[in-house]
XYZ file of C-alpha atoms in Angstrom:
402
model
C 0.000 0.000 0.000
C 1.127 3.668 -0.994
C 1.232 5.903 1.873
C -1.453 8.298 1.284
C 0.404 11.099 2.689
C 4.259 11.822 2.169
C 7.147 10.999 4.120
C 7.486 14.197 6.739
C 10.792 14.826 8.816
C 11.828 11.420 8.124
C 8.645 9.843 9.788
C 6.120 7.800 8.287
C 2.839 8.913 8.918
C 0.165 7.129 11.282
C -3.043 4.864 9.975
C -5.093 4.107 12.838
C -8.433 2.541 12.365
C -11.605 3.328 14.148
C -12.610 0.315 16.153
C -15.133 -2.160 14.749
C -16.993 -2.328 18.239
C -16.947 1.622 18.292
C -20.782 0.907 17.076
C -21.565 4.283 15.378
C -19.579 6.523 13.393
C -17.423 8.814 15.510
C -16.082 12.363 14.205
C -12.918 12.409 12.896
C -11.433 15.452 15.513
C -13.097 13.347 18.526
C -11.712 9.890 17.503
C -7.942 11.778 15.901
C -7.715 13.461 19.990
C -8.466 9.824 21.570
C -6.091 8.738 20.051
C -2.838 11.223 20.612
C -4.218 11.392 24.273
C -3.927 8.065 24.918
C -0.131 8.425 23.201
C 2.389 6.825 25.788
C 5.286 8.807 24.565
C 3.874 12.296 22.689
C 4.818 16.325 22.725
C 3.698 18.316 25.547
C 2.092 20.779 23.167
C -0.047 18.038 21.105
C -3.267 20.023 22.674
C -6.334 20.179 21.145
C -5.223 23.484 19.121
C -2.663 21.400 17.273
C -5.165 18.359 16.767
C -7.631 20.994 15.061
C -4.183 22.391 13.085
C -3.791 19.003 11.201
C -7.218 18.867 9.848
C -6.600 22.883 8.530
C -3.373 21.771 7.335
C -5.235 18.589 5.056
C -2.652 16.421 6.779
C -5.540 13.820 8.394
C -6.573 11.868 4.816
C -8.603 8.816 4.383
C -6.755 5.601 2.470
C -7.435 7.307 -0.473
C -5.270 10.505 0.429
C -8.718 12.590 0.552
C -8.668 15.264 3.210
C -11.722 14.940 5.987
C -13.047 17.755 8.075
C -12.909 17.770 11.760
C -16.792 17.042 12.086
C -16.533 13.946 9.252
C -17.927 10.896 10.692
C -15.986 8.060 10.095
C -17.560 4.980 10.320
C -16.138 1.558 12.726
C -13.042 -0.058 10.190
C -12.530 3.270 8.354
C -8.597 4.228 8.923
C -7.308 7.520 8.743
C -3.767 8.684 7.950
C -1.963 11.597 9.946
C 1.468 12.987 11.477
C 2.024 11.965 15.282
C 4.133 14.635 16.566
C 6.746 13.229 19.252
C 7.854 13.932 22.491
C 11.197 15.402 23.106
C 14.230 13.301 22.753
C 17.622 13.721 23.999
C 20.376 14.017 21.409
C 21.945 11.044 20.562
C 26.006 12.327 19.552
C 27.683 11.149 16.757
C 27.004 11.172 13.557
C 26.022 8.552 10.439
C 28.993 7.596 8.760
C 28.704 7.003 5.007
C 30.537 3.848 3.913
C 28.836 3.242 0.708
C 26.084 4.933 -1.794
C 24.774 3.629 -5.689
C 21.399 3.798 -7.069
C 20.104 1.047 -4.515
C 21.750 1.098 -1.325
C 23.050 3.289 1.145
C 25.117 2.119 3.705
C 26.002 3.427 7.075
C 28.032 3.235 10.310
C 25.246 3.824 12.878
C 26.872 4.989 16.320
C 25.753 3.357 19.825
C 22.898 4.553 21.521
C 20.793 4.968 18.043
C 18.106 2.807 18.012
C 17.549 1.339 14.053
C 13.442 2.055 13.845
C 11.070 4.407 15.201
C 9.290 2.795 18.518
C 8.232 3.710 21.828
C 10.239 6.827 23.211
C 12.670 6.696 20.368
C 11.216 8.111 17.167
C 13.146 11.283 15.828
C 16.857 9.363 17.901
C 16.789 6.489 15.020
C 19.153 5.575 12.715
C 16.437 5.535 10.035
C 14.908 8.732 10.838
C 18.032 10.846 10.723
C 19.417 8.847 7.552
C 16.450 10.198 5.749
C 16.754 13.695 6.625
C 20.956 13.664 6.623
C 21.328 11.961 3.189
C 17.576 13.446 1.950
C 16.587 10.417 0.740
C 12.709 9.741 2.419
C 11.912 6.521 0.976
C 15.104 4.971 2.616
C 14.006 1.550 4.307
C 16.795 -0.564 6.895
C 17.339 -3.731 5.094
C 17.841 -5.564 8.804
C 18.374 -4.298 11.975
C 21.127 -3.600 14.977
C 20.344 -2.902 18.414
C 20.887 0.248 19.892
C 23.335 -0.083 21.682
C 25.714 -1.973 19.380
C 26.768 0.494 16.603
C 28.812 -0.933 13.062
C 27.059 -1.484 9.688
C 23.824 -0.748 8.753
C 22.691 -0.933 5.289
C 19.050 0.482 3.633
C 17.289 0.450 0.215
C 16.770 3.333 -1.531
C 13.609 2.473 -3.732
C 10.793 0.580 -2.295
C 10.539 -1.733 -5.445
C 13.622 -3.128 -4.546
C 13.318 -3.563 -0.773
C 11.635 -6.739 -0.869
C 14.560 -8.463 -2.122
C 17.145 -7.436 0.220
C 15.224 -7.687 2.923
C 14.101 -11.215 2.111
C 18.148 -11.997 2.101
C 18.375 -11.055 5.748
C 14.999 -13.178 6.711
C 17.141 -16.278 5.303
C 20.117 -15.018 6.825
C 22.243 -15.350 4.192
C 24.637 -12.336 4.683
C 27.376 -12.683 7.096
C 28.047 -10.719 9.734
C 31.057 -10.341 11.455
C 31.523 -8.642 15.021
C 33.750 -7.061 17.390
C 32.924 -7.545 21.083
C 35.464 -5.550 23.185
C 36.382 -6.687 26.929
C 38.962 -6.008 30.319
C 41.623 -8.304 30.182
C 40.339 -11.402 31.636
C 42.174 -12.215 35.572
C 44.661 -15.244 35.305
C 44.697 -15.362 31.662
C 45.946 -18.730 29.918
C 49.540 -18.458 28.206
C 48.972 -17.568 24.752
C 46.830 -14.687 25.734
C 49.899 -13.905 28.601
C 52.037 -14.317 25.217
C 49.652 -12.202 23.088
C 49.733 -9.152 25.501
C 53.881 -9.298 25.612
C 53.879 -9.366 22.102
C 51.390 -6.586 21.814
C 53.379 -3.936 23.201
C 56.978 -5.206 22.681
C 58.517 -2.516 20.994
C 58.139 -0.137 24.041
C 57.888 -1.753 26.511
C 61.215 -4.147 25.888
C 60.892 -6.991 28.634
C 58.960 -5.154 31.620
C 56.484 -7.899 32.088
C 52.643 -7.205 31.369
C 51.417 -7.832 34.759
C 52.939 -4.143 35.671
C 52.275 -2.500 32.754
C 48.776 -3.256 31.953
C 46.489 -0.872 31.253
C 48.538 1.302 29.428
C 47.507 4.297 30.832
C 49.792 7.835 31.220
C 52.745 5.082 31.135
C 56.495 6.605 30.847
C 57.957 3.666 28.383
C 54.917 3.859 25.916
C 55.970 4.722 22.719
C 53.825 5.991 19.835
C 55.052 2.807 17.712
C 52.725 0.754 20.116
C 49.516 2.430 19.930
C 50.260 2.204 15.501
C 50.268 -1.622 16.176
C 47.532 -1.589 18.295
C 45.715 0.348 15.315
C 46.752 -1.904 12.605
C 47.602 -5.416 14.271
C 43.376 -6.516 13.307
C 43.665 -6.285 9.941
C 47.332 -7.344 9.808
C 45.881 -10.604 11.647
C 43.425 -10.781 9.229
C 45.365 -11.496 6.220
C 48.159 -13.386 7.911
C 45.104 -15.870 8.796
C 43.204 -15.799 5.275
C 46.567 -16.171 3.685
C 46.721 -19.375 5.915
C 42.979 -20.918 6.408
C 43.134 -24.544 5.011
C 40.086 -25.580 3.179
C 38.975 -27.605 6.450
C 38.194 -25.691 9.548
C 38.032 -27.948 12.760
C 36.267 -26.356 15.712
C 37.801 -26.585 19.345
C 36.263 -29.248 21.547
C 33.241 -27.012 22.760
C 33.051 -29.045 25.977
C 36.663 -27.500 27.133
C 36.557 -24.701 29.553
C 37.742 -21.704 27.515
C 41.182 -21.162 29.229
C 42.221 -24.416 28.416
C 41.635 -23.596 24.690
C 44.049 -22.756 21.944
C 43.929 -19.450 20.841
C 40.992 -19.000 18.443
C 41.098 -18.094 14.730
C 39.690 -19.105 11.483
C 41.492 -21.868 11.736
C 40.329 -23.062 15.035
C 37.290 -21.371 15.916
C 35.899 -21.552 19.323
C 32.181 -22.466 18.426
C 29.577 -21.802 21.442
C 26.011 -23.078 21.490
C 23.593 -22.361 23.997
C 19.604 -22.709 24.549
C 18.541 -18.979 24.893
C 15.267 -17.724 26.241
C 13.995 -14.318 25.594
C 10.548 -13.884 27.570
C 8.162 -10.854 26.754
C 8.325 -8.451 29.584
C 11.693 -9.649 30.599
C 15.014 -7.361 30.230
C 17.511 -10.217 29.610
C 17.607 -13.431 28.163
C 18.920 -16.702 29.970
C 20.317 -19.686 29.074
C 18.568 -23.202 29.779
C 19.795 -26.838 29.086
C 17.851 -27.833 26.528
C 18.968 -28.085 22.544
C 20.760 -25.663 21.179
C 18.585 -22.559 19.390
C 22.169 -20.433 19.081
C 25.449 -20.493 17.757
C 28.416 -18.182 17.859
C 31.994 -18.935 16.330
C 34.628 -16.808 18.141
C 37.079 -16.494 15.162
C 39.991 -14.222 16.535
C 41.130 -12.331 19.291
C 43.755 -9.295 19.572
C 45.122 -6.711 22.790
C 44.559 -2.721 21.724
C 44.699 0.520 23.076
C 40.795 0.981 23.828
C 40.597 4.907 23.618
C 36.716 4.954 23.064
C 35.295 3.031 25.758
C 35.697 5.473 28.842
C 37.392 8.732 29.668
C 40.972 7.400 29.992
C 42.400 4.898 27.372
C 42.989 0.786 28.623
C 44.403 -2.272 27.292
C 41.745 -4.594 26.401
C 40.669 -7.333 24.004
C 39.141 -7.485 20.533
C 37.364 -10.455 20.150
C 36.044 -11.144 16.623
C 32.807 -13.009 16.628
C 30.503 -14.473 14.054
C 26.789 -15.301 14.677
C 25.282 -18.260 13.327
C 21.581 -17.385 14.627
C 19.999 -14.256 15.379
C 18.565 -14.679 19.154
C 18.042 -11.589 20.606
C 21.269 -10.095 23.328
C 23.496 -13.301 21.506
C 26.635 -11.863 21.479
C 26.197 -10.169 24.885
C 24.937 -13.447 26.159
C 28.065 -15.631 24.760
C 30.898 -13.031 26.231
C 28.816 -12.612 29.524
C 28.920 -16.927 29.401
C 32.779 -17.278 29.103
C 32.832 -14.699 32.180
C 33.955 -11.778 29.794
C 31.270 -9.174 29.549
C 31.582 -6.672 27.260
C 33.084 -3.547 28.363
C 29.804 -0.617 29.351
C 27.176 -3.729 29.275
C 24.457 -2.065 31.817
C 22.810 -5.467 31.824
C 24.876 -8.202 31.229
C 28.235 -6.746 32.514
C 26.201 -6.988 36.033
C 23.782 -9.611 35.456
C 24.506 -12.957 38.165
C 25.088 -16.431 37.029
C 21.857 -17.248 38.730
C 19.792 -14.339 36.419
C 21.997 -16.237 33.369
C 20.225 -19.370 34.232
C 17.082 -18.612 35.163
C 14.135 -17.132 34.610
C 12.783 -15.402 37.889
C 16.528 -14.360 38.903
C 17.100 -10.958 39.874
C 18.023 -8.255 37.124
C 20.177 -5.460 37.453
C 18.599 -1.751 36.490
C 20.500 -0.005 34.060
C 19.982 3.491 33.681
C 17.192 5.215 31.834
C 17.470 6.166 28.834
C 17.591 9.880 29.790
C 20.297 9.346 32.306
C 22.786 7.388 30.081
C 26.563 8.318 29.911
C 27.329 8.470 26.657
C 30.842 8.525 27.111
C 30.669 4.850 27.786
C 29.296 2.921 24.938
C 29.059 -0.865 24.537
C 32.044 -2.599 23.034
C 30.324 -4.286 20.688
C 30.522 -3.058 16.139
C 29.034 -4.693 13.622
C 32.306 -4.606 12.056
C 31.622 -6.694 8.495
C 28.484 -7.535 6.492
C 29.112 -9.338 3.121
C 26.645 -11.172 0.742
C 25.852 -11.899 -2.640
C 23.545 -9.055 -4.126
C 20.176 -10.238 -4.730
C 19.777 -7.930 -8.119
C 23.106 -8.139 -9.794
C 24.667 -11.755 -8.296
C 27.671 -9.853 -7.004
C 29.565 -10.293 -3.740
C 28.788 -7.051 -1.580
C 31.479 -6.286 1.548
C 31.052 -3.225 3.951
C 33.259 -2.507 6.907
C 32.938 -0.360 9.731
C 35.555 2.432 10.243
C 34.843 1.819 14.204
């Protein structure tokens, strides 16, 4: 169905119906104010006056995009069309970072704290919302989602005759997605990761051992040459290890605890599957005992300078993770599992092992939305999305410049 009015300030307009058991017709300004009233989340200054202003304006149309006066009665399962006007938001900062643009798709690197879709309290703060008014483009249409707290690659459509096709490739889940979950430096690591931290600053440090140097923070023997490796060793890793995958990947035995495990890599993925239960009403999902629903390969890990996470810059790992299965909190689930939350979780980083497992454990209370510190985002980018296009049969790769 064509929208029978236009896309306005990167919203969508509203079609509410008027309720079959209404049992007469109702007028169109008495059933339009029921229904902003009873708005959970609207502007303070949606008053009758600006009700009445919408119908002057010809911006409260029937299906077919005619204009009805305030006094029109519109009969029970009758819609009409009109503009909801929002409550105030607080400013999400950052900006959309373009990473690609053709005739089709636009695609983005949405920062944390932007939700993907208008819904409940966040309606103007969405990626989609702002994409539309920053790239003016108001048919634009997110091809699959990201939470809002997890920022990375997002990709939309540009024409709505083609955004059927790519959004039927993410309802297979075809693409793959690659992540980057970012956490402290685990206590009583297992040798190679003692070996990976030595290595990761050896050029400055030369020989002071890790345990008194870690995090690298205002340190005297910290050379600039370290924080370039901690910059570049990813990708360098990257390309050693795809220069090296055989054509036969074996998986770690899943049943050994993780410090007893080889580092992982493409090679020798750590692969993780859990039961995972997401009730309605419930902040967190837990994990049961029961066959697996979920399944996470841990591909790669590397030590960085983490200058984005807080106030003051830390050592801390990179751990490259691909989902096989799309339950909801996955990835937060998994790290929180191994008993590495990722760094500026407000729910998992604090949930207990009990909450994990069950499903009437306490929860912790992260903040409200209003009282978030920005300066602390998740550690956790959509770092890679890559898939065969739909339309032209070509392989598509974005990556995130976070």
């Amino acid at each position: 169905m064509i929208n029978p009015l236009p896309i306005k300030n990167g919203l969508n307009p509203t079609r509410v119906q008027v309720p079959m058991d209404e049992g007469a017709p109702v007028k169109a300004i008495d059933f339009l104010s029921r229904v902003i009233q009873n708005q959970r989340h609207r502007h303070p200054n949606d008053d009758e006056a600006a009700v009445y202003q919408r119908f002057l304006d010809k911006e409260v149309v029937l299906d077919s995009g005619e204009p009805v006066a305030p006094d029109y009665e519109v009969p029970p399962g009758r819609f009409l069309n009109f503009y909801r006007r929002p409550a105030p938001e607080r400013e999400v900062p950052g900006t959309l970072g373009l990473l690609y643009e053709d005739n089709d798709l636009l695609v983005v690197d949405k920062p944390s704290f932007l939700a993907t879709l208008p819904r409940g309290q966040h309606i103007a703060q969405t990626a989609l919302t702002k994409a539309r008014i920053q790239f003016g483009i108001p048919e634009l249409s997110p091809c699959h989602r990201l939470d809002r707290l997890t920022r990375g690659v997002l990709m939309f459509t540009k024409r709505p005759e083609i955004r059927g096709a790519y959004q039927t490739l993410f309802d297979r889940r075809e693409p793959q997605k690659t992540y980057e979950a970012i956490t402290d430096i685990p206590n009583d690591p297992p040798l190679w990761l003692v070996d990976l931290l030595q290595a990761f600053c050896a050029p400055a440090l030369r020989g002071i051992p890790w345990q008194q140097e870690f995090p690298l923070v205002n340190h005297p023997d910290v050379q600039p040459g370290c924080q370039q490796h901690a910059q570049q060793g990813w990708q360098y890793n990257l390309h050693q290890e795809n220069a090296q995958v055989p054509e036969e990947i074996s998986e770690v035995e899943e049943s050994q605890p993780w410090r007893e495990r080889e580092q992982p890599s493409r090679k020798r993925p750590w692969v993780l599957r859990h039961h995972m239960v997401k009730v309605r009403g419930r902040l967190a999902t837990y994990l049961t005992g029961d066959e697996p629903n979920a399944e996470t390969a841990i591909t790669g890990v590397r030590a960085f300078l983490d200058t984005s996470s807080g106030p003051a810059p830390a050592t801390r790992l990179a751990w490259r993770l691909e989902p096989h299965s799309g339950r909801t909190h996955q990835l937060r689930v998994v790290m929180r599992s191994l008993g590495m939350p990722i760094v500026n979780d407000s729910l998992y980083g604090f949930i207990s092992n009990d909450a994990l497992q069950r499903p009437d454990g306490d929860l912790p209370s992260p903040a409200f939305v209003e009282d978030e510190d920005f300066t602390r985002p998740m550690g956790l980018t959509a770092k890679e999305l890559s898939f065969r296009d739909p339309l032209t049969g070509k392989l598509r790769q974005f990556t995130s410049r976070f």
